Each structure stands twice: as structure tokens, then as C-alpha cells.
Amino acid sequence: AFFIQGLIELWEAGFKSDYVQAAIELTEQQIDLFWDKEDGGFYFTSHDSHELPVRRKDARDGALPSGNSVSAHNLIRLARLTGRQEWEETARELLEGFSGHVSRYPSAFPMLLSAWLLLEIPPIEIVIAGHLDKPDAQRLWQAVNSLFLPEATISHNPGGTEGHDLARILPPILGKEPAPDKAVAYVCQGLACLEPIDEPDVLEAVLSPT
């Protein structure tokens, strides 16, 4: 769970497709090996592990967040990056599976509760369209990075063949292309998207809380 989280962060830090591809593949394996199909949530041991008489499952957050709490965040973020809504439903099943424990002792589950907030807040999708080695795309990217946007999904479309290949992994970027002569940023919330933005100060104003 923590490794997948790190891969998602690395994707948003540099937009190298290998990171997000690895996060997707590991999430598929995690669900296959550790998911509790009856009650939701992830076990500590895989379904083919026979050395323990009981498969433990916990979501309490201590000095470190629990694996289930981190997994809930991962599932929501990857669902929005990839358009795979079934992963958002998996996150919801995970949260509901531990809801009884959370209602009795909510202070023991701060990371899990933050995942619930992330799931309930309307998501914002941001796509930086353009080559990041060029100043115009860099300025847009820096404007996004200057803000605290926990509900935002941040992605990249370099355009051309490279962008088309990336859209196979991340379908939501399809159609969000750079302008012919400059980089632009796309900001969408739900099914509504603003006109492409090419000025960093305008982008920052749009994304800044009122």
C-alpha cells in the first residue's frame, strides 16, 4: 500500500508513465491477493497463505497510517486517474467495512476518515497539456504545485504520439491536448470543464479557494 502511494506521488512529481503503470499493476495484484470479498478491506496475508490460522485485517491508524487507510486513498486517486470507477467503489466498500469500528472510536482512524472525505468531496481533474521541458508548461505546472489541492487529480498530456500512448493508461486525458503553439491546462469538476487555460495566474486564481 505504501509503495503504491509512493508511485502515485512520483507520477505527480514528474509525470513518468512507468510509475503510474506500476501503481496500477500493483493495485490489481493487491486486490487479487488480499481483498476480503465478503466484508471488504484488505487482509495482512494473501488468500494463498496457509501458515496462519487467522487472516488479520485492521484499519487503525497509529504512528503510521494503516495499510487499509493508505489503500483507500490509493484506490480513489487511481480511480480518478484511470477512469476505473470500480476502484472507487472498492474504496467505498473498504470504508463501509470498517464503519462500525470507526463510529465507536473515530479518533483511531484519522487517515481512514480523510479517505472518506476525499471520496465525498467533488473531485477536480487537472491536466497539464504540453511538453514539460518547455517554459510555458513548467509555469502552469508550478502554479498547480503552489497550491494545496488534496481533492485534485493531477495528470499530464504531452500531446502527439506520446500523449496518445499515455491515454491508453489514463483514458481521462484523451482529448485534452496542448494548443498548437502553447501549453494549456484543463480544469474539470464532474462533467463540467472550463475553457483551456494558458496563463499561470489565471490557473492559480481558478484553483484557489475563495
C-alpha positions in Angstrom: 0.0 0.0 0.0 2.8 2.4 0.9 4.8 1.5 -2.2 1.7 2.2 -4.4 1.2 5.5 -2.6 4.8 6.4 -3.4 4.5 5.5 -7.0 1.4 7.8 -7.3 3.3 10.6 -5.7 6.3 10.0 -8.1 3.9 10.2 -11.0 2.6 13.5 -9.9 6.1 14.8 -9.2 7.5 14.1 -12.7 4.8 12.5 -14.9 6.8 9.5 -15.8 4.4 6.9 -17.1 6.3 3.9 -15.6 5.4 5.0 -12.1 1.6 5.2 -12.7 1.7 2.0 -14.7 3.4 0.1 -11.9 0.9 1.6 -9.4 -2.0 0.3 -11.5 -0.5 -3.2 -11.9 0.4 -3.5 -8.1 -3.2 -2.4 -7.2 -4.6 -5.1 -9.4 -2.4 -7.7 -7.6 -3.2 -6.3 -4.2 -7.0 -6.7 -4.8 -6.5 -10.2 -6.2 -4.3 -11.4 -3.3 -5.5 -9.5 -0.2 -9.1 -8.3 -0.7 -11.8 -9.6 1.6 -14.6 -10.4 -0.8 -17.2 -10.9 1.9 -16.7 -7.9 4.2 -14.4 -5.5 2.3 -11.0 -4.3 3.2 -7.5 -5.9 2.8 -6.1 -8.7 4.9 -2.4 -8.7 6.0 -1.9 -12.0 4.3 -2.8 -13.2 0.9 -5.5 -15.7 0.1 -3.0 -18.4 -0.8 -1.1 -18.1 2.5 -1.7 -21.1 4.8 0.8 -20.7 7.6 -1.6 -18.7 9.8 -4.9 -20.0 11.2 -6.5 -16.5 11.1 -6.1 -13.7 8.5 -5.8 -10.4 10.3 -7.4 -7.2 9.0 -7.1 -3.8 10.6 -7.5 -0.1 9.7 -6.5 1.6 12.9 -4.0 4.4 12.3 -1.1 4.7 14.7 2.2 6.4 14.4 1.9 5.3 10.8 -1.4 5.1 8.9 -2.7 1.6 8.4 -2.4 -0.2 5.1 -6.1 -0.2 4.7 -6.3 3.6 5.1 -3.5 4.2 2.6 -5.1 1.7 0.3 -8.4 3.6 0.4 -6.6 6.8 -0.7 -4.7 4.9 -3.4 -7.9 3.4 -4.8 -9.7 6.7 -5.0 -6.7 8.5 -6.6 -6.1 5.8 -9.2 -9.8 5.5 -10.0 -9.8 9.2 -10.9 -6.6 9.0 -12.8 -7.6 6.0 -14.9 -11.3 6.4 -15.0 -11.8 2.9 -13.5 -14.8 3.7 -11.3 -14.9 0.2 -9.9 -11.9 1.1 -7.9 -13.7 4.0 -6.3 -16.5 1.5 -5.4 -13.8 -0.8 -3.9 -12.7 2.1 -1.8 -16.2 2.7 -0.7 -16.6 -1.0 0.3 -13.4 -0.8 2.3 -14.6 2.3 4.2 -18.1 0.7 4.8 -16.4 -2.5 6.0 -14.7 -0.6 8.9 -17.6 1.8 9.5 -18.7 0.1 12.7 -15.3 0.4 14.3 -14.9 4.0 13.1 -18.3 5.0 14.6 -17.3 3.6 18.0 -13.8 5.1 18.1 -13.3 7.7 15.3 -10.1 9.2 16.8 -8.3 5.9 16.0 -9.0 6.3 12.3 -7.9 9.7 11.1 -6.4 8.6 7.8 -9.4 6.4 7.0 -11.7 9.3 7.7 -9.7 11.6 5.4 -10.2 9.0 2.7 -13.9 9.2 3.3 -13.7 13.0 2.9 -11.8 12.6 -0.3 -14.4 10.2 -1.6 -17.3 12.6 -0.7 -15.7 15.9 -1.9 -16.4 16.6 -5.6 -13.1 15.8 -7.4 -11.2 18.3 -9.5 -9.3 17.0 -12.5 -6.3 19.0 -13.7 -4.4 18.1 -16.9 -1.2 20.0 -17.9 -1.1 19.6 -21.7 2.3 20.3 -23.2 5.9 19.3 -23.0 7.3 19.8 -19.5 10.7 20.8 -20.8 9.2 24.0 -22.2 8.8 27.1 -20.0 5.0 27.6 -20.7 4.2 24.1 -19.4 6.5 24.5 -16.5 4.9 27.7 -15.4 1.4 26.1 -15.4 2.7 23.1 -13.5 4.3 25.4 -10.9 1.1 27.2 -10.5 -0.7 24.0 -9.6 2.1 22.9 -7.3 2.0 26.1 -5.4 -1.5 25.2 -4.1 -2.7 22.6 -1.6 -5.3 20.6 -3.5 -6.0 17.3 -1.8 -9.1 16.7 -3.8 -7.4 17.2 -7.1 -6.2 14.6 -9.6 -3.2 16.0 -11.5 -2.2 14.5 -14.8 -0.3 15.3 -17.9 -0.7 15.0 -21.7 2.4 15.8 -23.7 0.4 15.6 -26.9 1.1 13.8 -30.2 2.0 10.1 -30.2 3.4 10.2 -26.7 0.1 11.6 -25.4 -1.9 9.0 -27.3 0.1 6.2 -25.8 -0.3 7.7 -22.3 -4.1 7.9 -22.8 -4.2 4.1 -23.1 -3.2 4.0 -19.4 -5.0 7.2 -18.4 -8.1 7.5 -20.6 -9.4 10.7 -18.9 -6.6 12.7 -20.6 -7.9 11.8 -24.0 -8.8 14.9 -26.0 -7.1 17.2 -23.6 -4.4 18.2 -26.0 -1.9 21.1 -26.0 -2.8 24.1 -28.1 -0.9 24.3 -31.5 1.6 26.9 -30.2 1.5 26.7 -26.4 0.8 24.6 -23.3 -2.6 24.8 -21.7 -4.2 23.5 -18.5 -7.6 21.8 -18.4 -9.6 22.0 -15.2 -12.7 19.8 -14.8 -15.1 19.2 -12.0 -17.6 16.4 -12.5 -18.7 16.6 -16.1 -18.0 20.3 -16.4 -14.7 21.6 -17.8 -13.5 25.1 -18.1 -12.0 26.5 -21.3 -8.3 25.6 -21.6 -6.2 28.0 -19.5 -2.8 29.2 -20.7 -1.9 31.8 -18.0 -0.5 30.6 -14.7 -2.0 33.4 -12.7 -5.5 32.6 -14.1 -5.0 28.9 -13.4 -4.0 29.7 -9.8 -7.0 32.0 -9.3 -9.4 29.3 -10.7 -7.9 26.7 -8.3 -7.5 28.9 -5.2 -10.2 28.6 -2.6 -12.5 31.7 -2.3 
